[in-house]
Each structure stands twice: as C-alpha cells, then as structure tokens.
PDB file of C-alpha atoms in Angstrom:
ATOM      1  CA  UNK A 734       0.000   0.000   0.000  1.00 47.00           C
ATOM      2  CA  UNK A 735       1.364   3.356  -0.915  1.00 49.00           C
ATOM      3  CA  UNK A 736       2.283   6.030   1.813  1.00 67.00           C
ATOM      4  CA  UNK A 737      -0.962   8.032   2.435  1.00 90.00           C
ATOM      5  CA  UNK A 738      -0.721  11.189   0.910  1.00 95.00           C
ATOM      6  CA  UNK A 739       0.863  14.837   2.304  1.00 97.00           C
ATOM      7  CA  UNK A 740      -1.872  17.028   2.965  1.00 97.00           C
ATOM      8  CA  UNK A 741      -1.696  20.824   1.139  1.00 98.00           C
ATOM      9  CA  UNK A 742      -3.008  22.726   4.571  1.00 98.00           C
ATOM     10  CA  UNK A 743      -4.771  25.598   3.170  1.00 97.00           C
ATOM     11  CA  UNK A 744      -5.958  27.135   6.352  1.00 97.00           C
ATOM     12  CA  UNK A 745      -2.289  27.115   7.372  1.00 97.00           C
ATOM     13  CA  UNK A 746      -0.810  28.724   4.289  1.00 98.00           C
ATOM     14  CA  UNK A 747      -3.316  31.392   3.933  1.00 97.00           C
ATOM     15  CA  UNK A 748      -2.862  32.375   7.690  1.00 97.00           C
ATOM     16  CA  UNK A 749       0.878  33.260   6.788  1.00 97.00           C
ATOM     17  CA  UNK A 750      -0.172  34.632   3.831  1.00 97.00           C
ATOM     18  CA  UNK A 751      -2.834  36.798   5.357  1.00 97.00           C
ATOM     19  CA  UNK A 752      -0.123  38.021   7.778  1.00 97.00           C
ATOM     20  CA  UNK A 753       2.074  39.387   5.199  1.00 97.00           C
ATOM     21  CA  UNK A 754      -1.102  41.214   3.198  1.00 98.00           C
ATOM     22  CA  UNK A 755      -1.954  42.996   6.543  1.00 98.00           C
ATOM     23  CA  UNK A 756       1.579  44.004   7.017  1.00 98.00           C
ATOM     24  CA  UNK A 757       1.266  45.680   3.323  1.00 98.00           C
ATOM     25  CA  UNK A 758      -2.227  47.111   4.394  1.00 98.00           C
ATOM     26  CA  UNK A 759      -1.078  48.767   7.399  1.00 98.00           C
ATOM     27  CA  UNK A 760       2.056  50.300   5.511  1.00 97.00           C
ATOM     28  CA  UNK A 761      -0.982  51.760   3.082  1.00 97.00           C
ATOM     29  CA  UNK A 762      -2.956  53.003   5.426  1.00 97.00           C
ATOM     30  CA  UNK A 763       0.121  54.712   6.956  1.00 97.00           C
ATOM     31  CA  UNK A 764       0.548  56.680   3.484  1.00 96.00           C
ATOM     32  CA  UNK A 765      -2.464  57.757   3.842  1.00 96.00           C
ATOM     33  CA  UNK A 766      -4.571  54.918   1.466  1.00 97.00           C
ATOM     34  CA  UNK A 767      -7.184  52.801   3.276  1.00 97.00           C
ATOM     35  CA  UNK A 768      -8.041  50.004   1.297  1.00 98.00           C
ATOM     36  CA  UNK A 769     -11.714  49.468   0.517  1.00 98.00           C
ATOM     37  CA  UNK A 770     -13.810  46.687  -0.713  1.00 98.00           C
ATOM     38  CA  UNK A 771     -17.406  46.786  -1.826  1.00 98.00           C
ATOM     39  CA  UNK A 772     -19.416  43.647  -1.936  1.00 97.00           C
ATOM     40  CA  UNK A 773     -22.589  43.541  -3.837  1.00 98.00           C
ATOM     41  CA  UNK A 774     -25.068  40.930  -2.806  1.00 97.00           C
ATOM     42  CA  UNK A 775     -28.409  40.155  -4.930  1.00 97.00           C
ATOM     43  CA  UNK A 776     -30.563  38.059  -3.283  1.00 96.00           C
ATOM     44  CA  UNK A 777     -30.586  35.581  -0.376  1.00 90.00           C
ATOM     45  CA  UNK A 778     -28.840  32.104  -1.601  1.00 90.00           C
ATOM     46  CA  UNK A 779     -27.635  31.141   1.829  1.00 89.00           C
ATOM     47  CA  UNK A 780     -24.224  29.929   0.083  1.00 87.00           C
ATOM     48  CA  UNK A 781     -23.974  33.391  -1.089  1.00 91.00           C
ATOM     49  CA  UNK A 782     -24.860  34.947   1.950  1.00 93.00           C
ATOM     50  CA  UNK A 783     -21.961  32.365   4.012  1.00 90.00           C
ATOM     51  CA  UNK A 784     -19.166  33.598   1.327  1.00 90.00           C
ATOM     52  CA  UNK A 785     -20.267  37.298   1.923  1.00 94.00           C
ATOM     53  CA  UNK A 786     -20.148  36.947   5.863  1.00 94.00           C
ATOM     54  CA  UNK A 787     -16.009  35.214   5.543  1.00 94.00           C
ATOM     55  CA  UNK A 788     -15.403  37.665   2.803  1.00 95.00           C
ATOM     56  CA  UNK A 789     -16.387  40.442   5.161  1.00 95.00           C
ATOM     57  CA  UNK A 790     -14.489  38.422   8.083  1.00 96.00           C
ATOM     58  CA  UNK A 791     -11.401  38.233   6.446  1.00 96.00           C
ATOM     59  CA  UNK A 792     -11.240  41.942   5.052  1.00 98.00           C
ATOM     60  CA  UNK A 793     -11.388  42.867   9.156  1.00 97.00           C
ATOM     61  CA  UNK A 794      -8.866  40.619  10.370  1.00 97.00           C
ATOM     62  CA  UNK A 795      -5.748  42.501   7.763  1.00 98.00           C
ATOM     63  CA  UNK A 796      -7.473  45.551   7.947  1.00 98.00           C
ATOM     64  CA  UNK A 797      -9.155  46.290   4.669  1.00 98.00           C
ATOM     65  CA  UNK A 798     -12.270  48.720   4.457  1.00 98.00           C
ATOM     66  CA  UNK A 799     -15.545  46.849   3.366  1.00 98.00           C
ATOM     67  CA  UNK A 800     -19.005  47.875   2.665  1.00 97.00           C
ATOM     68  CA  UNK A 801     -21.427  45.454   2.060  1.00 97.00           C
ATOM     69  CA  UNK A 802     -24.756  46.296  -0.695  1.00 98.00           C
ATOM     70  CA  UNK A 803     -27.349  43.723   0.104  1.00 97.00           C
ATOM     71  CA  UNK A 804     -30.211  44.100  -2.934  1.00 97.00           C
ATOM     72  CA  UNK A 805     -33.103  42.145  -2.543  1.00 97.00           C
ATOM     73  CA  UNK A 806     -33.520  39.504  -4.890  1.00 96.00           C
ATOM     74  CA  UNK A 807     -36.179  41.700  -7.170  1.00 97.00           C
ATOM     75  CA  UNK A 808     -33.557  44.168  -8.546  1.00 98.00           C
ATOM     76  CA  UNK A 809     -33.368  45.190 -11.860  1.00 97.00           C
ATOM     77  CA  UNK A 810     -30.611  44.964 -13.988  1.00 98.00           C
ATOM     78  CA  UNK A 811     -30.624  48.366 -14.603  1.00 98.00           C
ATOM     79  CA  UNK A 812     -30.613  49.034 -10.526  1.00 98.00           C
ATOM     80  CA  UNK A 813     -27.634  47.038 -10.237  1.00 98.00           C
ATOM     81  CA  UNK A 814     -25.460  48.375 -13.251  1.00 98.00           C
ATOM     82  CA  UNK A 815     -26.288  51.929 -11.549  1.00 98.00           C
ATOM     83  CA  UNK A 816     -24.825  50.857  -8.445  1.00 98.00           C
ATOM     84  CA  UNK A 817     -21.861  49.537  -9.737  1.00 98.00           C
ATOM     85  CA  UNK A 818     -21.412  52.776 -11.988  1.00 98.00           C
ATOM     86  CA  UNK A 819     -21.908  54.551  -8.421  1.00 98.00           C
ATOM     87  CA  UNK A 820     -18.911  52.027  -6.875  1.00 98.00           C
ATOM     88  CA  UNK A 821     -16.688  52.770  -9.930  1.00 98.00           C
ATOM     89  CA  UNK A 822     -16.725  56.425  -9.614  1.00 98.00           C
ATOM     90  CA  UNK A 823     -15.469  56.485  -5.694  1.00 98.00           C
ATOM     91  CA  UNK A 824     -12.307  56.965  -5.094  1.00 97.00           C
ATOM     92  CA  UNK A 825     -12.326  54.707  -1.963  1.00 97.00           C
ATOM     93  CA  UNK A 826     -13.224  51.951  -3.163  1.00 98.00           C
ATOM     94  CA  UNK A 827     -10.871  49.867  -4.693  1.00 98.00           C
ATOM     95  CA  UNK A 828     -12.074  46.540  -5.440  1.00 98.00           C
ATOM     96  CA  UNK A 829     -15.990  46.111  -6.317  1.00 98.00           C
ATOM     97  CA  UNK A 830     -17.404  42.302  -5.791  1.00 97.00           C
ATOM     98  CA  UNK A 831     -20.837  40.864  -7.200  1.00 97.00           C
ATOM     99  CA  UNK A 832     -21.289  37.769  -5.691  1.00 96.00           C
ATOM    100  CA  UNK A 833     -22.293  35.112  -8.254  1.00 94.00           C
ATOM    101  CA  UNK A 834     -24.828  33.528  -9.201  1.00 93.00           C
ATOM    102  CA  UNK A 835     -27.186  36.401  -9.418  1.00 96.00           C
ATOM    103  CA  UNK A 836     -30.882  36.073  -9.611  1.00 96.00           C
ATOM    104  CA  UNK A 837     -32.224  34.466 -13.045  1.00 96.00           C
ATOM    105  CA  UNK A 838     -33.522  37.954 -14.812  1.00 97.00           C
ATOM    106  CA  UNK A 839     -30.013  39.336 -14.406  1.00 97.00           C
ATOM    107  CA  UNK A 840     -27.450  38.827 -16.640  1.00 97.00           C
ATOM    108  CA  UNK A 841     -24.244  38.022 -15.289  1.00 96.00           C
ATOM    109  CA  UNK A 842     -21.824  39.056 -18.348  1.00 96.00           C
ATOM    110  CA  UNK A 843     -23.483  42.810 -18.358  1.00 97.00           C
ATOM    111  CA  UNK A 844     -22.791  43.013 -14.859  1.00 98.00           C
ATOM    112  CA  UNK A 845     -18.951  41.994 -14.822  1.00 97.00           C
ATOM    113  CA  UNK A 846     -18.698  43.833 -17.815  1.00 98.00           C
ATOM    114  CA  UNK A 847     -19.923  46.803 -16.440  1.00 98.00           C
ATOM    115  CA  UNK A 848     -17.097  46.632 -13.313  1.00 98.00           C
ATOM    116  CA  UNK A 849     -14.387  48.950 -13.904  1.00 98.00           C
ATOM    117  CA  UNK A 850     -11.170  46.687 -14.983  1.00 98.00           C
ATOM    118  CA  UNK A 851      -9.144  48.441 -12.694  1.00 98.00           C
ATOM    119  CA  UNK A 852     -11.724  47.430  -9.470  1.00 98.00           C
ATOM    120  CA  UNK A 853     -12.217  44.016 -10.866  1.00 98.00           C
ATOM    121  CA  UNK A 854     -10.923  42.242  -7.772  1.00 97.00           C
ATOM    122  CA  UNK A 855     -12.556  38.672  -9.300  1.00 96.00           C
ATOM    123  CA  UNK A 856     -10.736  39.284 -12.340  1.00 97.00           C
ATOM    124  CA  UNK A 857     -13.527  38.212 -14.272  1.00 96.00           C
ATOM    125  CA  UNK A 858     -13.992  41.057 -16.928  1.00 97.00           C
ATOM    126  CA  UNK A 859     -12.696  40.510 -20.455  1.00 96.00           C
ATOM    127  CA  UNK A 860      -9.878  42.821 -20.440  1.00 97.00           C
ATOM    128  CA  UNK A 861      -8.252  41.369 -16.899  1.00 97.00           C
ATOM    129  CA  UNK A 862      -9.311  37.161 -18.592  1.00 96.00           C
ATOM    130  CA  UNK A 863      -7.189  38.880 -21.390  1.00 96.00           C
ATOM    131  CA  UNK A 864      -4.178  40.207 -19.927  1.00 96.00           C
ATOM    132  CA  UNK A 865      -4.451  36.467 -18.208  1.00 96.00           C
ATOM    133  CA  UNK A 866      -3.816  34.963 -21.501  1.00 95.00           C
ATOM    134  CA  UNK A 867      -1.156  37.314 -22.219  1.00 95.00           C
ATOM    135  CA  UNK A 868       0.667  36.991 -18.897  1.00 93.00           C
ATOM    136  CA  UNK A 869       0.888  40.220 -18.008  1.00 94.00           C
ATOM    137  CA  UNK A 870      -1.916  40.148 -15.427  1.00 95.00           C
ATOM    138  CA  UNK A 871      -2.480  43.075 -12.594  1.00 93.00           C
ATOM    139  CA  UNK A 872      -5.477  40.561 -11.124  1.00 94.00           C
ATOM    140  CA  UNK A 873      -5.707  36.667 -11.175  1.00 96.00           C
ATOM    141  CA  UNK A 874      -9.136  34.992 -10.472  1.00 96.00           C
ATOM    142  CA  UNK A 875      -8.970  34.170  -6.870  1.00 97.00           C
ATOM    143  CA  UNK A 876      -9.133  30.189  -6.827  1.00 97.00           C
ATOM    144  CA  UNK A 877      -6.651  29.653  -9.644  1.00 98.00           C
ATOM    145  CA  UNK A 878      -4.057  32.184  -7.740  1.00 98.00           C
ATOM    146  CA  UNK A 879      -4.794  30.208  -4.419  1.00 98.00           C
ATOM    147  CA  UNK A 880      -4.129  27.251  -5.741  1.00 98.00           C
ATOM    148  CA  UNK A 881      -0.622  28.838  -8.049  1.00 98.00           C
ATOM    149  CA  UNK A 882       0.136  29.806  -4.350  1.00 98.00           C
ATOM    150  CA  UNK A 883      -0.562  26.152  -2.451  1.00 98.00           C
ATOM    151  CA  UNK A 884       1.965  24.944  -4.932  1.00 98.00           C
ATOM    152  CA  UNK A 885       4.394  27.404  -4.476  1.00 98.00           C
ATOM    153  CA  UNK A 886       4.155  27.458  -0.571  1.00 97.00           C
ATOM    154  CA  UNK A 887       4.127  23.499  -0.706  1.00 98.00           C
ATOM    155  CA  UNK A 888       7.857  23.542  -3.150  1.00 98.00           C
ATOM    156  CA  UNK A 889       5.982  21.571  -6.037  1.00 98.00           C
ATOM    157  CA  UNK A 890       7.249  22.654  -9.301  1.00 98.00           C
ATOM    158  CA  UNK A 891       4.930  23.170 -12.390  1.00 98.00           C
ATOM    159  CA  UNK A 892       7.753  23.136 -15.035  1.00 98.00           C
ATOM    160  CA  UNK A 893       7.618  20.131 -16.961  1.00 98.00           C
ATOM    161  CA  UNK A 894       4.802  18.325 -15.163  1.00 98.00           C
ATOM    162  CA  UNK A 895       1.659  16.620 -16.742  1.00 98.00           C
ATOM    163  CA  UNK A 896      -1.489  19.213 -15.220  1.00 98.00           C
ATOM    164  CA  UNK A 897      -4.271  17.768 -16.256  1.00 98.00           C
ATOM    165  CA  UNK A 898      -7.776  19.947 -15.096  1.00 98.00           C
ATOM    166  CA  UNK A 899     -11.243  18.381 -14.902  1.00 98.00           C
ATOM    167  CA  UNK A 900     -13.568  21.463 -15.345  1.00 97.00           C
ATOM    168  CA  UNK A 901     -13.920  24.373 -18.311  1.00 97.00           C
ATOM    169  CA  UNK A 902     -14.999  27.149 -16.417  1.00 95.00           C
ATOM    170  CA  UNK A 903     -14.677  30.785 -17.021  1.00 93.00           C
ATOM    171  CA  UNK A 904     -13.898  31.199 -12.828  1.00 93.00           C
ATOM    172  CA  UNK A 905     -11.270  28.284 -12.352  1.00 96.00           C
ATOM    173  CA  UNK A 906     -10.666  25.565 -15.492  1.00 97.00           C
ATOM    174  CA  UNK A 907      -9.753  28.010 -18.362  1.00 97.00           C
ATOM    175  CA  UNK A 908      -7.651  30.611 -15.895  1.00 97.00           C
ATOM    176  CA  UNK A 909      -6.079  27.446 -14.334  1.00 98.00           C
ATOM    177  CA  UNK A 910      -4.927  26.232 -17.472  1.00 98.00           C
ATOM    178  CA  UNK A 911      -2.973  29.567 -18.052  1.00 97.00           C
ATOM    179  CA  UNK A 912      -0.658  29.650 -15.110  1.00 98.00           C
ATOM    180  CA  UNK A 913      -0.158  25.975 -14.862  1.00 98.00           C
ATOM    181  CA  UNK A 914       0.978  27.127 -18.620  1.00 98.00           C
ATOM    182  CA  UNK A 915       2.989  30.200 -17.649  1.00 97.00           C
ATOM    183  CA  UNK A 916       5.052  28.135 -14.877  1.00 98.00           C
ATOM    184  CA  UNK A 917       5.699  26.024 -18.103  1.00 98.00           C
ATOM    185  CA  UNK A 918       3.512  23.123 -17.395  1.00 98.00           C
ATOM    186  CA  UNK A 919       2.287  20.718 -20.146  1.00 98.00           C
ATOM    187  CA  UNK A 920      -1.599  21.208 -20.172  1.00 98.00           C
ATOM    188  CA  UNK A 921      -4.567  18.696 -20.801  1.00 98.00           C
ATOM    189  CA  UNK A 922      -8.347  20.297 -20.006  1.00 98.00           C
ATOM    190  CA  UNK A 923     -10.501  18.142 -19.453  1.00 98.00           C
ATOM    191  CA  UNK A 924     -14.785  18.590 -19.334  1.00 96.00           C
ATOM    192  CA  UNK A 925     -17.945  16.054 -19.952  1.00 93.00           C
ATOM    193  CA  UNK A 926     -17.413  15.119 -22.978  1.00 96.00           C
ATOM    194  CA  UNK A 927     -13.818  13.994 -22.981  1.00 97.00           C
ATOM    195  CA  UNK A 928     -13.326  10.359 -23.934  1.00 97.00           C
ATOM    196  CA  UNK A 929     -11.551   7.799 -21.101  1.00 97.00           C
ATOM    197  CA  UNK A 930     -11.079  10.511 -18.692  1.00 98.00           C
ATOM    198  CA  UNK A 931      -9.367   7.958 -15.952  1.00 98.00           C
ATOM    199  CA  UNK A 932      -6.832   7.597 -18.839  1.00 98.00           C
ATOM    200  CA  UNK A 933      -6.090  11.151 -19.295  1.00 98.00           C
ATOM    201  CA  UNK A 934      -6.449  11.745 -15.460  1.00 98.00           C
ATOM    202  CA  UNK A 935      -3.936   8.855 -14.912  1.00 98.00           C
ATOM    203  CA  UNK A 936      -1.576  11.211 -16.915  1.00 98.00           C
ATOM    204  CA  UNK A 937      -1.323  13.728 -14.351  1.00 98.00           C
ATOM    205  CA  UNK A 938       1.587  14.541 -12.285  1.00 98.00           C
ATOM    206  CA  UNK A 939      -0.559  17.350 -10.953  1.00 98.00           C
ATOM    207  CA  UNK A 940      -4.257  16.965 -11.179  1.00 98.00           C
ATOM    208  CA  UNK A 941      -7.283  19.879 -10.441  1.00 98.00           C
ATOM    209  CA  UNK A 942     -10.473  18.807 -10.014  1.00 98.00           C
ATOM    210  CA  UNK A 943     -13.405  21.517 -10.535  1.00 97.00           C
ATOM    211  CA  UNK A 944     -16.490  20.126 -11.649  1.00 96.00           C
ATOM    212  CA  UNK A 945     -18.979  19.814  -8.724  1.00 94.00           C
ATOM    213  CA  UNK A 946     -19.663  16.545  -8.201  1.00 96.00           C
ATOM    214  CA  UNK A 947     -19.033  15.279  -5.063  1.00 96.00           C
ATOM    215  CA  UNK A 948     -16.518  12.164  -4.891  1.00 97.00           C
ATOM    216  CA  UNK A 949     -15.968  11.968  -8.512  1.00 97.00           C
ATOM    217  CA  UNK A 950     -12.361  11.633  -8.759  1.00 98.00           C
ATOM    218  CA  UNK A 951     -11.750   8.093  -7.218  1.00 98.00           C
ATOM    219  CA  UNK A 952      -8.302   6.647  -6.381  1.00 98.00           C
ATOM    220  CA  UNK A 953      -8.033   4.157  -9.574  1.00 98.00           C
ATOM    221  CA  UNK A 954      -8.033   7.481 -11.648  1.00 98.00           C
ATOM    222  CA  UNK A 955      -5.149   9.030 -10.150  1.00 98.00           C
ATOM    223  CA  UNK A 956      -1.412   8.484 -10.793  1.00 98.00           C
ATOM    224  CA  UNK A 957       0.435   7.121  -7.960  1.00 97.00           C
ATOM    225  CA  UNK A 958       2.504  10.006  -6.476  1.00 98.00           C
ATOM    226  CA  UNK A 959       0.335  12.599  -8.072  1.00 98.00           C
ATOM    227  CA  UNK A 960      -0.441  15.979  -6.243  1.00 98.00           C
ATOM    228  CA  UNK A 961      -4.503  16.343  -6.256  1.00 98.00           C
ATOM    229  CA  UNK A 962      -6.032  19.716  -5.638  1.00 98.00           C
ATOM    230  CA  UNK A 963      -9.970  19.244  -4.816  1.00 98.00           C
ATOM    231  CA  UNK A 964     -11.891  22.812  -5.748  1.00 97.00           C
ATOM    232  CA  UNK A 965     -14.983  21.260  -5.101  1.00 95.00           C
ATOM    233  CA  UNK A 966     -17.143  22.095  -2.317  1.00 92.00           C
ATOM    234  CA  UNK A 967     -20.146  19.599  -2.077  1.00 92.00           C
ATOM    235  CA  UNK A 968     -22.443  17.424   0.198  1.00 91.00           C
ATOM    236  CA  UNK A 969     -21.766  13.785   0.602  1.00 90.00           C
ATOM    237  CA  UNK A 970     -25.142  11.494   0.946  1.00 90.00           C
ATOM    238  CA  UNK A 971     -24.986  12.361   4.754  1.00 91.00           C
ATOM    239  CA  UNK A 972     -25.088  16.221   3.954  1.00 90.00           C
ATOM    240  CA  UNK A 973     -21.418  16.535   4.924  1.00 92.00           C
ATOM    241  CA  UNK A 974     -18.895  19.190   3.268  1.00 92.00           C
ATOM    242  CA  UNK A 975     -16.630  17.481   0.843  1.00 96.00           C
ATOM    243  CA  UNK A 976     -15.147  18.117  -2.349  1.00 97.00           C
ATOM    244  CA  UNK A 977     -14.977  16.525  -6.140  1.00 97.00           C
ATOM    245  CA  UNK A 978     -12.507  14.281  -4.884  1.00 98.00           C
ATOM    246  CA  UNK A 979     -12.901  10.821  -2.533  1.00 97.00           C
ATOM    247  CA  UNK A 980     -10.569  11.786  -0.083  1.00 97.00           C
ATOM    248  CA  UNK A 981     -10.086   8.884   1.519  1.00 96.00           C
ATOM    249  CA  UNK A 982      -9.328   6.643  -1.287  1.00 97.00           C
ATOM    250  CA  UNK A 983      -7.500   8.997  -3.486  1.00 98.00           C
ATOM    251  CA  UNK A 984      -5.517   9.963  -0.303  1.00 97.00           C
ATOM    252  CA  UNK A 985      -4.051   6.622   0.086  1.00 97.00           C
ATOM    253  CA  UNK A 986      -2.228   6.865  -3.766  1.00 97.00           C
ATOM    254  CA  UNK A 987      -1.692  10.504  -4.281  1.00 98.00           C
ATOM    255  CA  UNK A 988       1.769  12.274  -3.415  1.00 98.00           C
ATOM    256  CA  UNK A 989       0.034  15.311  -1.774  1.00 98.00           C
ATOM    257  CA  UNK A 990      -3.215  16.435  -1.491  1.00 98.00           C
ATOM    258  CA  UNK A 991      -5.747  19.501  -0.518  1.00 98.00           C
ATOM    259  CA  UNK A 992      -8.219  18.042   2.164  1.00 97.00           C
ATOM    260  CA  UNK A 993     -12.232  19.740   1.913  1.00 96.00           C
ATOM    261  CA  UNK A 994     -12.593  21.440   3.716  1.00 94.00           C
ATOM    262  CA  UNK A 995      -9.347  23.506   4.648  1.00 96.00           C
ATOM    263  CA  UNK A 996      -7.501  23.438   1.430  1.00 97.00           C
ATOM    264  CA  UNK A 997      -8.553  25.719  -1.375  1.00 97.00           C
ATOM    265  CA  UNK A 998     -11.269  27.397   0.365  1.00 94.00           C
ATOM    266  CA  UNK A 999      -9.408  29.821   2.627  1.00 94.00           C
ATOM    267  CA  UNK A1000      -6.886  30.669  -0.321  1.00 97.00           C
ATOM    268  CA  UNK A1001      -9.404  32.135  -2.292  1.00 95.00           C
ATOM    269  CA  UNK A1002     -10.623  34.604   0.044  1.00 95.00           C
ATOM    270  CA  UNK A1003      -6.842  35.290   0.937  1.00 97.00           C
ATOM    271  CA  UNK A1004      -6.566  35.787  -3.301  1.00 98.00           C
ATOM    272  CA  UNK A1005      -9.026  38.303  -3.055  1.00 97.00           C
ATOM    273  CA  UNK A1006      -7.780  40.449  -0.088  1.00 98.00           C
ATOM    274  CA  UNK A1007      -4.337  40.177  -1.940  1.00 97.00           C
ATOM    275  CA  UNK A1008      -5.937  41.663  -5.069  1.00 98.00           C
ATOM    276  CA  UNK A1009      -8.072  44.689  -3.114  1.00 98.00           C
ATOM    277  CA  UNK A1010      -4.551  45.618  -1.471  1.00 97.00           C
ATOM    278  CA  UNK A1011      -3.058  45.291  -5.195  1.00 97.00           C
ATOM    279  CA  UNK A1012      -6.071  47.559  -6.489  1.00 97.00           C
ATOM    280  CA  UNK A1013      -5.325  50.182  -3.968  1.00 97.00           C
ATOM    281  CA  UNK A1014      -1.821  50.276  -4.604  1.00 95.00           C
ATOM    282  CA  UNK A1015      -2.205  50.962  -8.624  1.00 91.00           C
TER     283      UNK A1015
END
C-alpha cells in the first residue's frame, strides 16, 4: 500500500499569507490609502450569503475597508449596473465584488462587464481574462491564484509536469490552465465530454479537479505520487462538506493532497484580499 498522501493545509498557508497582506495594508494606510472593498449581494442564496459573511471576516482581520450592498432579490438589472457605476466612480473603493450567481432575470456578463477593470478584484472582466492569456496580469481569479500559491508554498514545481484539469470554467478551469501554462507546465483540459477521462487523469503529475460533483475523482483514476487539488465544495449522501474528490481513497495513492474542507477554500478569500490591497496600490 502506498504512503498516504501529504496534505496541502490551506488554512495554514493562507494564515501566513494573510499576515504578510496585513503588514502591506497597514504600511498603506500609513501613506495615507485605506483600502476598501465593496461587496454587492443580490438576493438571499444562503451559500452566497456564508461567502459574503467570511469575505467580510477576512477583510477585518488585515485591515481592509468593506461595505457590504445587500439588494433584494427583485432588482433590476438596470438598478444594479447603476450601483456599480456609483462604486466605480469612488475613489475609496478599490475593489468592487458581485457575488455570483445572481438572480435568473439578471445577466451576469453585463454586470462583470460593467465593473471597472481596474476594481475588478474577481478578475472576471474581459480585459483582466485577457491580460491572463497574455501573462501580463495586474489581477488573477482568486481560486486559480490560491491554488498557483498552495503549490508554491508546498515547493511543487509546475515546469515540466503533466497538469491535467477536470472542469472548463470561465472562474477556475480556463484561468487554471494559463498559469499551470505560464510556470511552463504541459496542459490537458478536461470537461464532460472527454473520452476515457481515468486515462487522461492517470496522466497527471498534478491533477485539479473543478467540476462539482461530489466524490468523482476516485483513487483508480489518479497516478500514484500525483499531487490532487480538490476545488470542489459539495455534500456527501450524509449532507457533509466534501469536495470533487474521494478523499479517503485517493488519499491513500496521491503524493500530496488539498483536504475539503481547509484546502482551497481559505486561499481564495486570501486571493481576493491580496488583489483589493493590489487595487489600492495601482
């Protein structure tokens, strides 16, 4: 039986991480520069709502500024795009938010698209997914960057390696892909209709899994050895947190791991407060 794997501590890393970003926060604030952070809420998804309330948390504990807009879920488009307008034009606010998913009648492209590049804190909006591509980036999407950073605080290098992705996303697949390829990776995306998946995932010296379905990466699909990062965040049969990947299975073959929860969760937030302080700075 192989070793079980290392576990990627996420809480840990982002804690250190978080310590340095307040460190740059307070050296702002002593120039005069307070960070700030507005989060837009539409709505009541109690997901939404929970990410909101550690977003809010986390801003606090280094210091940034936030202000929360909670819209009820009847908003119009039109109400929304006028806030964000309102966000764009004040010069103390740095980074502007919109938690997705919004509510059905609002479309989500017209909203991101209508956040100021230079606030865009998700780095969802087409210019910041373009200077992605590019590589010369001010803002990387928050989960991709966490996860960049897991590796980087963990000593496992990208350059050369088999990354193989499960998951197309605009928020984490597609981004991923890029700075796995930047740090020289060799890239495989992978989505639902790719043929023998365990094949492909078998590939992988370093494997992401973002798909949202809970325990879908099992153990005889990964590579002995392999580092696993699980971006999932799901509910097993008994309601329980867990994430795309069976843990305790995959655990026993894979090199090093991120557990669910306390591996890629906490670095995304962190991501985020590290781009707010970067929007304040420019």
């Amino acid at each position: 039986m192989a070793e079980t794997a290392k576990i990627i501590d996420g809480k840990a890393i982002s804690e250190k991480l978080r310590g340095d970003i307040r460190k740059d926060v307070e050296a702002l604030i002593n120039d005069g520069i307070v960070p700030g952070l507005a989060v837009v809420i539409v709505g009541n998804n109690p997901a939404s709502r929970t990410y909101v309330n550690n977003k809010k948390k986390a801003c606090a504990q280094v210091g940034i500024h936030s202000e929360e807009y909670a819209l009820p879920e009847e908003t119009t488009q039109e109400q929304l795009i006028a806030l964000v307008e309102e966000l764009n034009g004040r010069p103390d606010i740095h980074g502007i938010l919109v938690q997705l998913p919004l509510p059905k009648h609002i479309d989500d492209e017209a909203i991101i698209a209508a956040i100021s590049p230079k606030k865009d804190v998700d780095a969802f909006h087409a210019e910041n997914v373009g200077h992605i591509m590019i590589g010369d980036h001010k803002f990387l999407p928050c989960t991709p960057a966490g996860v960049m950073e897991l590796l980087r605080e963990s000593n496992i290098d990208v350059c050369g390696k088999e990354c193989v992705i499960i998951g197309r996303s605009n928020i984490v697949g597609k981004p991923m892909a890029m700075l796995l390829l930047h740090q020289n990776g060799t890239v495989t995306i992978c989505h639902s209709r790719t043929k023998n998946l365990a094949e492909v995932t078998r590939r992988a010296d370093i494997l992401v899994v973002a798909i949202g379905k809970a325990k879908f990466v099992t153990a005889d699909m990964v590579k002995p050895g392999a580092v696993v990062i699980d971006v999932g965040m799901d509910r097993d049969e008994n309601g329980k947190l867990c994430g795309d990947v069976d843990f305790a299975s995959v655990s026993q073959v894979a090199g090093y791991i991120t557990p669910v929860p306390g591996g890629v969760g906490p670095m995304t937030i962190t991501m985020l407060l590290k781009n707010t302080l970067t929007a304040a700075k420019l």
